[in-house]
Amino acid sequence: VSQLFWDPDQAKTLLEDLRSTPQLHNRRLKLRRKGGAMVIVTLHCLAFPDETGLITRAKGVIRDVTFDIIAKDVPVGLFMVTTNAEGEEIFSRANEAFAHIYGYQSEEEIIGNPITDFHVSSATYEDFKKALDEAADKDLPLLDYFLDMKDVHGKKHNIVTNVRYMPG
């Protein structure tokens, strides 16, 4: 069961909490999907201990609240990259949230900047491009790709990106 938890120590903490309070409501947990991606859930659970206090069974309901969390708490940056006359990939569009994630005051400041300036190394950029190309070969977007990026101050951030090539 601990393999389902994003942080294996969470399983131990949950069990300890159930021993002290056999009913849990709206407990937020990070779980691991079959493919390895994180899902954030709320848990309602009822545990049934035996006469010695050992929990012999439990039942409950989990609800995926990942989207709710993202929509309310996490800024979602949108961007478009195009190739300029010199063959360099540059940002041609970005929303305000995207600009703020990278330390800019407005989206206008990010337009025209090379995308490679935002990657922590050329190797991470090449790995990203390879994954994007592989997804595009299957006519799919690249989803839930974890990527190390750097902001305008050079500070590293781990982000999750969902991206696809645009037609034309």
Coordinates of C-alpha atoms in Angstrom, one line a residue:
V1 CA 0.0 0.0 0.0
S2 CA 2.8 2.4 0.8
Q3 CA 3.8 2.3 -2.9
L4 CA 0.6 4.2 -3.7
F5 CA 1.7 7.2 -1.6
W6 CA 3.9 9.9 -3.2
D7 CA 5.9 10.1 0.0
P8 CA 6.0 6.5 1.6
D9 CA 6.2 8.1 5.1
Q10 CA 2.7 9.4 4.5
A11 CA 1.3 5.8 4.8
K12 CA 2.9 5.5 8.2
T13 CA 1.5 8.9 9.3
L14 CA -2.0 8.0 8.0
L15 CA -2.0 4.7 9.9
E16 CA -0.9 6.5 13.1
D17 CA -3.6 9.1 12.7
L18 CA -6.2 6.3 12.1
R19 CA -5.2 4.6 15.3
S20 CA -5.7 7.7 17.3
T21 CA -8.8 8.9 15.4
P22 CA -10.6 6.1 13.5
Q23 CA -12.5 8.7 11.4
L24 CA -10.7 11.0 9.0
H25 CA -12.5 13.7 6.9
N26 CA -11.1 15.8 4.1
R27 CA -7.5 14.6 4.6
R28 CA -5.4 15.8 1.7
L29 CA -2.9 13.2 0.4
K30 CA -0.5 13.0 -2.5
L31 CA -0.7 9.6 -4.2
R32 CA 1.1 8.0 -7.1
R33 CA -0.8 7.0 -10.3
K34 CA -0.1 3.8 -12.1
G35 CA 2.2 5.6 -14.6
G36 CA 4.1 7.4 -11.8
A37 CA 2.4 10.8 -11.9
M38 CA 1.2 12.5 -8.8
V39 CA -2.4 12.9 -8.0
I40 CA -3.7 15.0 -5.0
V41 CA -6.8 13.6 -3.3
T42 CA -9.0 14.2 -0.3
L43 CA -9.7 11.2 1.8
H44 CA -12.7 10.3 4.0
C45 CA -11.9 7.1 5.9
L46 CA -13.3 5.0 8.7
A47 CA -11.0 2.4 10.4
F48 CA -12.1 -0.6 12.3
P49 CA -9.7 -1.7 15.1
D50 CA -10.0 -4.9 16.9
E51 CA -10.0 -5.3 20.7
T52 CA -6.2 -4.9 20.8
G53 CA -6.3 -1.6 18.8
L54 CA -4.9 -3.2 15.6
I55 CA -6.7 -1.9 12.6
T56 CA -8.2 -4.9 10.9
R57 CA -9.9 -3.1 8.1
A58 CA -10.7 0.3 6.8
K59 CA -13.0 1.8 4.2
G60 CA -13.2 5.2 2.6
V61 CA -13.5 7.4 -0.3
I62 CA -10.9 9.4 -2.1
R63 CA -11.6 12.3 -4.5
D64 CA -9.2 13.6 -7.0
V65 CA -8.7 17.3 -6.3
T66 CA -5.6 17.8 -8.4
F67 CA -7.3 20.1 -10.9
D68 CA -9.0 22.1 -8.1
I69 CA -5.6 22.7 -6.5
I70 CA -4.0 23.7 -9.8
A71 CA -6.8 26.0 -10.7
K72 CA -6.8 27.8 -7.3
D73 CA -3.3 27.6 -6.0
V74 CA -0.8 27.1 -8.8
P75 CA -0.2 29.7 -11.5
V76 CA -0.6 28.2 -15.0
G77 CA 1.7 29.8 -17.5
L78 CA 0.8 29.7 -21.2
F79 CA 3.3 30.3 -23.9
M80 CA 4.0 30.0 -27.6
V81 CA 7.4 29.5 -29.2
T82 CA 8.3 30.3 -32.8
T83 CA 11.5 30.2 -34.8
N84 CA 13.0 33.6 -35.8
A85 CA 14.8 34.4 -39.0
E86 CA 18.1 33.1 -37.5
G87 CA 16.6 29.7 -36.7
E88 CA 16.5 30.4 -33.0
E89 CA 13.4 29.3 -31.0
I90 CA 12.0 32.4 -29.2
F91 CA 8.9 33.1 -27.1
S92 CA 6.4 34.8 -29.3
R93 CA 3.5 34.8 -26.8
A94 CA 3.2 34.4 -23.1
N95 CA 0.6 35.1 -20.5
E96 CA 1.2 37.1 -17.3
A97 CA 1.3 34.0 -15.1
F98 CA 4.1 32.6 -17.3
A99 CA 6.1 35.8 -17.1
H100 CA 5.7 36.0 -13.3
I101 CA 6.8 32.4 -12.9
Y102 CA 10.1 33.3 -14.5
G103 CA 10.5 36.6 -12.5
Y104 CA 9.4 39.0 -15.2
Q105 CA 6.9 41.8 -14.4
S106 CA 4.9 41.4 -17.6
E107 CA 4.5 39.2 -20.6
E108 CA 6.0 41.8 -22.9
E109 CA 9.4 41.4 -21.2
I110 CA 9.5 37.7 -22.1
I111 CA 8.6 38.0 -25.8
G112 CA 11.6 37.6 -28.1
N113 CA 13.8 35.8 -25.5
P114 CA 15.4 32.5 -26.7
I115 CA 13.8 29.5 -25.1
T116 CA 17.2 28.1 -24.4
D117 CA 17.9 30.9 -21.9
F118 CA 15.3 29.3 -19.6
H119 CA 16.7 25.8 -19.6
V120 CA 19.3 25.0 -16.9
S121 CA 21.6 23.3 -19.5
S122 CA 21.7 22.4 -23.1
A123 CA 21.4 18.8 -22.1
T124 CA 18.0 19.3 -20.3
Y125 CA 16.9 21.3 -23.4
E126 CA 17.9 18.5 -25.7
D127 CA 16.2 15.9 -23.5
F128 CA 13.0 18.0 -23.5
K129 CA 13.1 18.4 -27.3
K130 CA 13.7 14.7 -27.8
A131 CA 10.6 13.8 -25.6
L132 CA 8.5 16.5 -27.5
D133 CA 9.6 15.1 -30.9
E134 CA 8.8 11.5 -29.8
A135 CA 5.3 12.6 -28.7
A136 CA 4.8 14.5 -31.9
D137 CA 5.8 11.5 -34.0
K138 CA 2.7 9.8 -32.3
D139 CA 0.6 12.9 -32.9
L140 CA 0.3 13.4 -29.2
P141 CA 1.1 16.2 -26.8
L142 CA 3.9 15.9 -24.3
L143 CA 2.1 15.7 -21.0
D144 CA 3.3 15.9 -17.4
Y145 CA 6.9 16.4 -18.4
F146 CA 9.0 17.4 -15.4
L147 CA 11.6 20.0 -16.4
D148 CA 14.3 22.0 -14.6
M149 CA 14.1 25.6 -15.7
K150 CA 15.7 28.8 -14.5
D151 CA 14.1 32.2 -14.0
V152 CA 15.4 35.7 -14.9
H153 CA 17.6 35.6 -11.8
G154 CA 19.2 32.2 -12.6
K155 CA 17.2 30.5 -9.8
K156 CA 16.3 26.9 -10.7
H157 CA 12.7 25.7 -10.7
N158 CA 11.2 22.3 -11.3
I159 CA 8.1 22.7 -13.4
V160 CA 5.6 20.4 -15.0
T161 CA 4.9 21.2 -18.7
N162 CA 2.2 20.1 -21.1
V163 CA 3.1 21.1 -24.6
R164 CA 2.6 20.2 -28.2
Y165 CA 3.7 21.5 -31.6
M166 CA 1.2 23.6 -33.4
P167 CA 0.2 22.8 -37.0
G168 CA 2.3 24.7 -39.5

